[in-house]
Coordinates of N, CA and C in Angstrom, one line a residue:
M1 N 280.7 28.7 136.9 CA 280.6 30.1 136.6 C 281.5 30.5 137.9
A2 N 282.1 32.0 137.0 CA 283.2 32.4 137.8 C 283.0 34.0 137.7
T3 N 282.7 34.0 139.4 CA 282.0 36.0 139.7 C 282.6 36.5 140.1
I4 N 282.9 37.6 140.3 CA 283.7 38.8 140.9 C 282.3 39.9 142.0
G5 N 283.1 40.7 143.2 CA 281.8 40.6 143.6 C 282.7 42.7 143.7
P6 N 282.0 42.9 144.6 CA 281.8 44.8 145.1 C 283.9 44.6 145.2
A7 N 284.4 43.6 146.1 CA 286.3 44.2 145.7 C 286.4 44.0 144.1
G8 N 286.1 43.1 143.5 CA 286.9 42.9 142.2 C 285.5 44.2 141.5
E9 N 285.1 44.6 141.7 CA 284.7 45.9 140.5 C 285.3 46.8 141.4
R10 N 285.9 47.3 142.4 CA 286.4 48.2 143.2 C 288.3 47.7 143.2
M11 N 288.3 46.7 143.0 CA 289.9 46.6 142.1 C 290.8 46.3 143.1
A12 N 289.7 45.9 144.9 CA 291.0 45.6 145.7 C 292.2 44.1 145.2
K13 N 293.0 44.9 146.2 CA 294.2 44.1 146.3 C 293.8 42.5 146.7
I14 N 292.7 42.3 147.2 CA 292.9 40.6 147.5 C 291.4 39.8 147.0
A15 N 290.6 40.8 146.8 CA 289.3 40.4 145.5 C 289.8 39.7 144.8
S16 N 289.0 38.3 145.3 CA 288.9 36.6 144.5 C 288.1 36.3 143.2
I17 N 288.2 35.5 143.3 CA 286.9 34.5 141.6 C 286.7 33.2 142.1
P18 N 285.7 33.4 143.2 CA 284.9 32.6 143.7 C 284.3 31.7 142.3
H19 N 284.3 30.4 142.1 CA 283.3 29.8 141.2 C 282.9 28.1 141.3
I20 N 281.4 28.1 140.7 CA 280.4 26.9 141.0 C 280.9 26.8 139.9
G21 N 281.0 24.4 141.0 CA 281.1 23.6 139.6 C 280.8 22.3 140.3
H22 N 281.1 21.2 140.1 CA 281.4 20.4 141.0 C 282.0 20.3 142.2
I23 N 282.6 21.1 142.5 CA 283.1 21.9 144.0 C 283.1 23.2 143.2
V24 N 283.2 23.9 145.1 CA 282.6 25.5 145.1 C 284.2 25.9 145.9
R25 N 285.1 26.2 144.8 CA 286.4 26.7 145.2 C 286.8 28.0 144.7
A26 N 287.8 28.7 145.3 CA 287.9 30.2 144.6 C 289.1 30.3 144.4
A27 N 289.6 31.3 142.9 CA 290.5 31.5 143.5 C 291.2 32.8 143.8
A28 N 291.6 32.5 145.1 CA 292.1 33.3 146.0 C 293.6 34.1 145.9
R29 N 294.1 35.1 147.5 CA 295.1 35.2 147.8 C 295.7 35.6 146.4
T30 N 295.8 36.3 145.4 CA 296.7 36.8 143.5 C 295.9 38.1 144.1
G31 N 294.5 38.3 144.4 CA 293.7 39.3 144.0 C 292.9 39.2 142.4
L32 N 292.8 38.1 141.6 CA 292.9 37.6 140.6 C 291.5 38.7 140.3
G33 N 290.8 38.6 141.8 CA 289.5 39.1 141.2 C 289.3 40.7 140.2
A34 N 290.3 41.9 141.1 CA 290.5 42.5 140.5 C 291.4 43.2 139.3
V35 N 291.8 42.2 138.7 CA 292.4 42.0 137.5 C 290.8 41.8 136.5
M36 N 290.3 40.7 136.6 CA 288.6 40.8 136.1 C 287.7 42.1 136.5
G37 N 287.6 42.9 137.6 CA 287.3 43.8 137.5 C 288.6 45.2 136.7
S38 N 289.5 44.9 136.3 CA 289.5 46.6 135.3 C 289.4 46.3 134.4
K39 N 288.8 44.9 134.0 CA 288.6 44.5 132.9 C 286.9 45.0 132.6
N40 N 286.4 44.8 133.5 CA 285.3 45.1 133.2 C 284.2 44.2 133.5
L41 N 284.6 43.3 133.7 CA 284.0 41.9 133.5 C 283.5 41.9 134.9
K42 N 282.5 40.9 134.7 CA 281.9 40.6 136.3 C 281.9 38.9 136.3
A43 N 281.3 38.3 135.1 CA 281.4 36.7 135.4 C 282.0 36.5 134.2
I44 N 282.3 34.6 134.2 CA 282.2 34.3 133.0 C 281.5 32.5 133.9
V45 N 280.9 32.7 133.0 CA 279.4 31.5 132.3 C 279.9 29.9 130.8
T46 N 280.1 29.2 131.8 CA 280.2 27.7 130.3 C 278.9 26.6 130.8
F47 N 278.6 26.2 129.9 CA 278.2 25.0 129.8 C 278.1 24.1 129.2
G48 N 277.5 22.7 129.0 CA 277.1 22.1 128.2 C 278.6 20.3 128.7
N49 N 279.0 19.8 127.2 CA 279.7 19.2 127.6 C 280.5 18.4 126.3
G50 N 280.8 18.7 125.3 CA 282.1 19.0 124.8 C 282.7 19.3 124.7
D51 N 283.9 18.6 123.9 CA 285.7 19.5 124.2 C 285.4 20.0 123.4
I52 N 286.6 21.2 124.2 CA 286.8 22.1 123.7 C 288.5 22.1 123.1
P53 N 288.4 22.2 122.1 CA 290.0 21.9 121.1 C 290.4 23.0 121.7
I54 N 292.0 22.7 121.4 CA 293.5 23.1 121.9 C 293.6 24.0 120.6
A55 N 294.2 25.0 120.8 CA 294.5 26.2 119.3 C 295.5 25.7 118.7
K56 N 296.6 25.5 119.6 CA 298.0 25.3 119.2 C 298.5 24.6 120.7
P57 N 298.5 22.9 120.0 CA 298.7 22.1 121.1 C 299.7 22.3 121.6
E58 N 300.8 21.6 120.4 CA 301.8 21.2 120.9 C 303.4 23.2 121.2
E59 N 302.6 23.7 121.1 CA 302.9 25.4 121.7 C 302.3 24.9 123.3
L60 N 301.2 24.5 123.8 CA 300.6 24.7 125.1 C 301.8 23.4 125.5
K61 N 302.4 22.8 125.2 CA 303.0 21.7 126.0 C 304.6 22.3 125.9
A62 N 305.0 22.5 125.3 CA 306.3 23.0 125.4 C 305.5 24.2 126.7
H63 N 305.4 25.5 126.7 CA 304.8 26.2 127.6 C 304.9 25.4 129.1
I64 N 304.4 24.5 129.2 CA 304.1 23.7 130.1 C 304.8 22.9 130.6
K65 N 306.3 22.9 129.7 CA 307.1 21.8 130.1 C 307.9 23.0 131.1
N66 N 308.2 24.0 130.5 CA 308.7 25.5 130.7 C 308.7 25.7 132.3
L67 N 307.4 25.7 132.5 CA 306.7 26.1 133.6 C 306.5 25.7 134.5
T68 N 306.8 23.7 134.1 CA 306.7 22.9 135.8 C 308.1 23.5 136.5
P69 N 308.7 23.5 136.3 CA 309.7 23.1 137.0 C 309.5 24.5 137.6
H70 N 309.3 26.2 137.7 CA 309.7 26.9 138.6 C 307.5 26.6 139.4
I71 N 306.8 25.9 139.4 CA 305.5 26.2 139.6 C 305.9 25.1 140.8
Q72 N 306.4 23.7 140.1 CA 306.7 23.0 141.2 C 307.6 24.1 142.6
G73 N 308.4 24.9 142.6 CA 309.2 25.4 143.2 C 309.1 26.1 144.3
V74 N 307.9 26.8 143.6 CA 306.9 28.4 143.8 C 305.8 27.6 144.9
T75 N 306.2 26.0 144.5 CA 304.1 25.3 145.6 C 305.1 24.5 146.3
E76 N 305.8 24.3 146.7 CA 306.3 23.2 147.6 C 306.4 23.6 148.4
S77 N 306.1 24.4 149.5 CA 305.7 24.6 151.1 C 304.2 24.7 151.1
F78 N 303.5 23.6 150.1 CA 302.1 23.6 149.9 C 301.3 22.6 150.4
G79 N 302.2 21.2 150.1 CA 302.2 19.9 150.9 C 302.5 20.5 152.6
K80 N 303.3 21.0 153.3 CA 303.2 21.4 154.3 C 302.7 22.6 155.1
F81 N 302.0 23.6 155.1 CA 300.9 24.8 155.4 C 299.6 25.2 154.7
G82 N 299.5 24.7 153.2 CA 298.4 24.8 152.6 C 298.7 26.4 151.6
T83 N 298.5 26.8 151.3 CA 298.3 28.3 150.1 C 299.0 28.8 151.6
S84 N 298.2 29.2 152.6 CA 299.2 30.3 153.8 C 300.6 30.1 153.4
G85 N 301.8 29.0 153.0 CA 302.9 29.0 152.8 C 303.6 29.4 152.2
V86 N 303.2 30.7 151.5 CA 303.2 31.4 150.5 C 303.6 32.7 151.0
S87 N 303.0 32.9 152.3 CA 302.3 34.2 152.8 C 303.8 34.7 154.4
T88 N 304.1 35.5 153.7 CA 306.1 35.9 154.3 C 305.0 36.5 156.0
I89 N 305.6 36.1 157.3 CA 305.6 37.0 158.1 C 306.6 38.0 158.4
T90 N 306.0 39.8 158.6 CA 307.1 40.7 159.0 C 307.2 41.0 160.6
K91 N 307.8 41.1 161.2 CA 307.5 41.5 162.4 C 307.6 43.6 162.0
R92 N 307.2 43.9 163.1 CA 306.9 45.5 163.3 C 307.4 45.9 164.9

C-alpha cells in the first residue's frame, strides 16, 4: 500500500509517498506525494502473488539500458552521503 497524507493532498513540494510492504519505506525528497495529490489519487493498494506481465518487455529493456548511465551518475554520491548527498548547501 502506498498512500499520501495532508501534504500530498495539498500538493506540498516536500510531500512523500510512504509505502508498506515487507519493509516500510518512503518515496521522499522529490515531492512525488504532490504528484499523486494533483491527480486526486490518495492510495495505491495491491495484493496477491501472481506474476504481472510486462506489455512490451523489449522496449522496457531498451529504456532501462538508456537510463542506467544517467541514474548511475546522479546517484554516485549516495554511497558516501546517502540520499542527502543530492542536497545543495547554499550560503546566505
